[in-house]
Amino acid sequence: MLTVGGGGHLPAARDPVLFNRSVRDFVAGAPRASTWVRGMSRKRRALFISSPIGLGHVQRDLAIARELRKLHPDLEIDWFTVDPAARYLEREGERLHPITQRLANESRHFESVAGEHDLSAFFALRTMDEIMVNNFMTFSDLMEAEHYDLVIGDESWEVDYYYHENPELKRQPFVFLTDFVGCLPMDSGERETHLCADRNADDIEHVARFPYVRDAAIFVGNPEDVTEAPFGPGLPSIRAWTDRNFSYSGYALPFDPEDFSDTEKCGKSTAYSKNEKIVIASVGGTAVGKPLLDKIAQAFPRMKREVAGAAHDPRGRAAPFARLVSAPRRPRGAPVRAQPLRASRLLRSRPGAGAA
């Protein structure tokens, strides 16, 4: 007999982690086989959870991981993510934990709800409950089976949320990274305003009740990047709350900006003259960007469209792409006549390419 104190109606939906684990243990019956290693005999290990929505998270996460290895050369890092971030990491020689094959793909979910030029990120988050539960259960199984000295979650919302809902499951230090705090309505509709404020209040109450869940909370950016707007009616300012509950790290970049501070030198390396104007249309390596490429092709009918990414690159690499169009300097008001560049002037991102 399992009694859920304060559970209310529908425990399978309100407390899915407890429900799933309880059903599993009941069905399994006998304890599962496992191996225990004495504390001082364990290797230093970290699990890095990287959001696969776009490639910006994983690029900064890999930069952070490489700096961690400089501090602790014996540190082993396992990655917990899915495509397209997973393929990027494998190409860089990183190790994905095999259990990630069980993860649901949240990047695919975001692509499925994206429009031509818009994405309701808030409602995309609201409609991914099954994905979050599945992925947290996979994470929870891994935490039971293996030991990690540290878990780092870059916008690992499923782990952060269900750790706060089930704080007794936390076994190791947990570092939470994000570059946004809170959700704000994009229109003045009463429903969206209410739902955003309700979600924000839930997060605020989580952190207030269980401040020890996040051993460190790091905002990847600077204080001025955070809006002063309130979380909702009667709720605190987002900036003031973030100041109290996060540390600001500045930007985590996969290259050293000092390498590109000499703009004249950089210009010479690209072989462009001072009289050239350059237009760069850059689209990420996922299907979200395809409608934008279609619009560019319509605006510039003489420009050959080229699509890169997981669904279009025959080599199967989810590399972002940049199409460069060059034209001579023109008088103000004169029409733009875009000319495609030669293939040798088409730049693709590659490992270690930095600003390119």
XYZ file of C-alpha atoms in Angstrom:
356
model
C 0.000 0.000 0.000
C 1.512 3.330 -1.096
C -0.068 6.482 0.302
C 0.723 9.802 -1.420
C 0.449 12.554 1.167
C -0.953 15.776 -0.277
C -1.195 14.124 -3.679
C -4.779 14.902 -4.572
C -6.460 13.583 -7.704
C -4.683 11.787 -10.596
C -1.273 10.964 -9.058
C -0.077 9.425 -12.353
C -0.164 12.915 -13.892
C 0.572 15.082 -10.856
C 3.512 12.988 -9.627
C 4.633 10.931 -12.644
C 8.136 10.257 -11.324
C 6.915 8.707 -8.069
C 4.189 6.817 -9.948
C 6.556 5.393 -12.593
C 9.191 4.344 -10.071
C 6.595 2.739 -7.804
C 5.055 0.732 -10.653
C 8.491 -0.327 -11.838
C 9.571 -1.532 -8.396
C 6.263 -3.350 -7.859
C 6.462 -5.157 -11.196
C 10.170 -5.938 -10.882
C 9.729 -7.614 -7.531
C 13.265 -8.727 -6.679
C 16.083 -6.145 -6.516
C 18.053 -5.687 -9.708
C 21.732 -6.684 -9.915
C 24.224 -3.854 -9.471
C 27.876 -3.153 -8.723
C 29.015 -0.851 -5.941
C 32.478 0.768 -6.021
C 34.125 2.131 -2.857
C 34.153 5.927 -2.768
C 37.921 6.481 -2.943
C 38.226 3.959 -5.780
C 35.866 5.871 -8.057
C 37.089 7.971 -10.975
C 36.142 11.627 -11.195
C 33.076 11.729 -13.412
C 30.673 14.425 -14.561
C 27.452 14.193 -16.537
C 26.788 17.135 -18.863
C 23.154 17.597 -19.916
C 23.024 19.835 -22.981
C 19.790 21.158 -24.470
C 19.585 20.015 -28.110
C 17.349 22.913 -29.192
C 19.668 24.621 -31.655
C 23.437 24.290 -31.542
C 24.233 27.306 -29.342
C 23.932 25.375 -26.074
C 26.230 22.540 -27.048
C 28.920 24.849 -28.452
C 29.207 26.741 -25.179
C 28.878 23.514 -23.171
C 31.798 21.919 -25.002
C 33.874 25.042 -24.353
C 33.040 24.754 -20.630
C 33.829 21.029 -20.609
C 37.245 21.630 -22.150
C 38.054 24.208 -19.485
C 36.963 21.756 -16.772
C 39.394 19.176 -18.152
C 42.201 21.719 -17.900
C 41.405 22.099 -14.190
C 40.983 18.333 -13.652
C 42.838 16.341 -16.350
C 41.522 13.054 -14.922
C 37.890 14.118 -15.230
C 35.670 11.876 -17.353
C 32.652 13.585 -18.925
C 29.600 11.776 -20.277
C 27.079 13.687 -22.392
C 23.318 13.448 -22.044
C 21.592 14.876 -25.127
C 20.095 14.008 -28.521
C 20.376 15.036 -32.155
C 21.537 17.486 -33.488
C 23.734 18.246 -30.461
C 24.632 14.555 -30.135
C 26.135 14.373 -33.616
C 28.117 17.551 -33.052
C 29.628 16.106 -29.876
C 30.455 12.772 -31.509
C 32.192 14.604 -34.333
C 34.270 16.410 -31.707
C 35.334 13.098 -30.142
C 33.074 13.301 -27.083
C 31.329 10.344 -25.424
C 27.546 10.134 -25.375
C 26.220 7.846 -22.685
C 24.507 4.844 -24.344
C 21.344 5.433 -22.308
C 20.685 8.579 -24.376
C 19.240 6.299 -27.060
C 16.150 6.156 -24.822
C 15.667 9.949 -24.831
C 12.808 11.678 -26.618
C 13.910 14.427 -29.005
C 12.817 17.835 -27.723
C 14.472 19.583 -30.673
C 12.152 17.706 -33.034
C 9.212 18.799 -30.871
C 10.182 22.461 -31.170
C 10.594 22.094 -34.929
C 7.121 20.576 -35.188
C 5.445 23.577 -33.540
C 7.505 26.276 -35.282
C 5.894 28.405 -37.969
C 7.547 30.126 -40.897
C 9.011 32.990 -38.903
C 7.700 32.430 -35.409
C 7.892 30.036 -32.531
C 5.740 30.185 -29.429
C 8.460 28.905 -27.130
C 6.209 29.114 -24.079
C 3.503 26.900 -25.558
C 6.167 24.589 -26.958
C 7.369 24.135 -23.366
C 3.807 23.640 -22.127
C 3.130 20.813 -24.593
C 6.194 18.659 -23.938
C 5.166 17.012 -20.658
C 5.582 13.480 -22.037
C 9.043 14.332 -23.359
C 10.136 15.820 -20.035
C 8.827 12.887 -17.983
C 10.408 10.325 -20.312
C 13.765 12.068 -20.276
C 13.793 12.596 -16.523
C 12.951 8.939 -15.940
C 15.880 8.013 -18.189
C 18.108 10.398 -16.212
C 16.833 8.960 -12.921
C 17.618 5.407 -14.040
C 21.147 6.501 -14.918
C 21.645 8.158 -11.534
C 20.605 4.934 -9.796
C 22.884 2.758 -11.916
C 26.056 4.899 -11.987
C 27.872 7.425 -9.812
C 28.743 10.960 -10.941
C 30.560 13.562 -8.856
C 28.759 16.377 -10.642
C 25.771 16.931 -12.926
C 25.766 20.042 -15.106
C 22.504 20.931 -16.830
C 22.412 23.576 -19.539
C 18.702 24.399 -19.681
C 17.930 20.888 -18.484
C 14.405 21.907 -17.550
C 13.191 18.350 -17.027
C 15.882 17.561 -14.451
C 15.540 20.909 -12.703
C 11.724 20.692 -12.516
C 11.432 17.091 -11.344
C 14.315 17.454 -8.897
C 12.309 20.226 -7.248
C 9.202 18.032 -7.320
C 11.157 15.028 -5.978
C 14.101 16.522 -4.033
C 14.865 13.217 -2.284
C 16.140 11.824 -5.613
C 19.048 14.267 -5.811
C 22.293 12.428 -5.056
C 25.088 14.683 -6.316
C 25.912 18.376 -6.803
C 23.749 19.897 -9.515
C 24.774 22.989 -11.501
C 22.041 24.668 -13.525
C 22.864 26.927 -16.508
C 20.489 29.109 -18.494
C 20.485 32.249 -20.600
C 16.866 33.214 -19.871
C 14.778 33.342 -16.720
C 11.000 33.325 -16.695
C 8.390 33.407 -19.457
C 6.511 36.504 -20.609
C 3.368 36.622 -22.785
C 3.918 37.653 -26.394
C 0.403 39.077 -26.683
C -1.986 40.716 -24.253
C -4.402 37.805 -24.194
C -5.751 36.986 -20.748
C -5.075 33.228 -21.036
C -1.412 33.516 -22.038
C -0.796 36.204 -19.402
C -2.294 33.965 -16.714
C -0.436 30.820 -17.824
C 2.945 32.565 -17.995
C 2.512 34.074 -14.530
C 1.369 30.711 -13.148
C 4.425 28.913 -14.529
C 6.747 31.622 -13.227
C 5.172 31.481 -9.764
C 5.687 27.717 -9.748
C 9.409 28.143 -10.472
C 9.767 30.852 -7.828
C 8.089 28.660 -5.202
C 10.300 25.698 -6.142
C 13.509 27.634 -5.590
C 12.242 29.209 -2.353
C 11.161 25.873 -0.888
C 14.152 23.793 -1.989
C 17.105 26.166 -2.465
C 19.575 23.288 -2.071
C 18.480 21.535 -5.278
C 20.637 23.895 -7.351
C 24.106 23.846 -5.831
C 24.978 26.575 -8.311
C 22.696 28.532 -10.645
C 24.571 30.348 -13.398
C 23.141 32.849 -15.856
C 25.185 32.651 -19.056
C 25.301 36.344 -19.803
C 25.407 39.677 -18.011
C 22.958 41.474 -15.666
C 21.876 43.926 -18.373
C 20.674 40.975 -20.472
C 17.843 40.359 -17.988
C 14.586 42.274 -18.313
C 13.290 44.424 -15.466
C 9.710 43.305 -16.194
C 7.855 41.440 -13.426
C 7.219 37.690 -13.623
C 3.510 38.539 -13.600
C 0.892 40.412 -11.569
C 1.998 40.558 -7.945
C 5.287 38.769 -8.689
C 8.822 40.182 -8.312
C 10.967 41.766 -11.002
C 12.749 39.174 -13.119
C 16.028 41.096 -12.893
C 15.884 41.510 -9.101
C 15.006 37.825 -8.578
C 17.765 36.685 -10.950
C 20.288 38.889 -9.119
C 19.426 37.083 -5.867
C 19.283 33.537 -7.191
C 21.876 33.354 -9.988
C 25.523 34.160 -10.602
C 26.393 35.893 -13.871
C 29.179 34.252 -15.870
C 29.308 36.489 -18.937
C 29.250 34.744 -22.302
C 30.709 31.279 -22.862
C 32.109 31.241 -26.395
C 33.695 28.403 -28.399
C 36.513 30.753 -29.467
C 38.639 33.557 -28.005
C 37.292 36.968 -29.129
C 40.803 38.407 -28.831
C 41.794 36.319 -31.854
C 39.456 38.477 -33.957
C 40.016 41.898 -32.373
C 42.212 43.090 -35.259
C 39.429 43.705 -37.783
C 41.791 44.890 -40.523
C 43.780 41.669 -40.283
C 40.589 39.606 -40.316
C 39.412 41.462 -43.404
C 42.603 40.645 -45.285
C 42.285 36.975 -44.400
C 38.869 36.792 -46.127
C 40.148 38.370 -49.371
C 37.360 40.992 -49.427
C 38.184 44.568 -50.442
C 37.100 47.613 -48.477
C 34.680 48.574 -51.239
C 32.664 45.404 -50.987
C 29.432 45.040 -49.073
C 28.658 41.602 -47.711
C 25.254 40.180 -46.850
C 25.247 37.077 -44.662
C 22.113 34.963 -44.387
C 22.788 32.417 -41.674
C 20.422 29.588 -40.809
C 20.840 26.846 -38.215
C 21.313 23.237 -39.168
C 17.776 22.116 -38.327
C 14.541 22.123 -40.294
C 13.301 25.247 -38.477
C 15.347 27.405 -40.864
C 14.062 25.962 -44.141
C 11.104 28.393 -44.550
C 13.523 31.288 -44.036
C 15.724 29.968 -46.819
C 12.649 29.773 -49.057
C 11.904 33.437 -48.358
C 15.503 34.420 -49.115
C 15.326 32.547 -52.409
C 12.126 34.430 -53.322
C 13.692 37.796 -52.444
C 16.842 37.032 -54.426
C 15.704 34.886 -57.372
C 19.145 35.042 -59.001
C 20.825 33.647 -55.907
C 21.223 29.903 -55.873
C 19.616 28.468 -52.759
C 21.642 25.988 -50.797
C 20.290 24.168 -47.767
C 22.548 22.522 -45.196
C 21.712 20.502 -42.134
C 20.720 17.097 -40.894
C 17.939 16.550 -43.423
C 19.812 17.865 -46.441
C 23.530 17.270 -46.034
C 24.403 13.927 -47.690
C 27.266 13.520 -45.252
C 24.778 13.616 -42.410
C 26.390 16.555 -40.615
C 24.161 19.109 -38.950
C 26.447 22.031 -39.730
C 25.041 25.574 -39.843
C 25.671 27.330 -43.113
C 26.300 30.856 -44.276
C 25.613 32.064 -47.801
C 27.641 35.138 -48.639
C 26.564 37.549 -51.370
C 28.959 40.241 -52.571
C 28.229 43.437 -54.511
C 30.077 46.726 -55.199
C 29.265 49.791 -53.129
C 26.108 51.457 -54.523
C 24.550 54.920 -54.325
C 21.834 55.458 -51.700
C 18.482 54.317 -53.031
C 19.908 52.252 -55.877
C 18.437 48.744 -56.237
C 20.325 45.773 -54.847
C 21.498 43.309 -57.477
C 22.751 40.328 -55.544
C 25.217 38.045 -57.261
C 26.032 34.542 -55.994
C 29.617 33.970 -54.961
C 31.763 31.234 -56.375
C 31.634 27.940 -54.509
C 35.070 28.584 -53.059
C 33.650 31.631 -51.263
C 30.907 29.670 -49.499
C 31.778 29.248 -45.852
C 30.658 26.351 -43.706
C 31.161 25.961 -39.992
C 33.554 23.231 -38.995
C 35.086 21.997 -35.727
C 37.320 24.700 -34.316
C 36.245 27.229 -36.942
C 35.405 29.776 -34.256
C 33.882 32.954 -35.644
C 33.678 31.482 -39.129
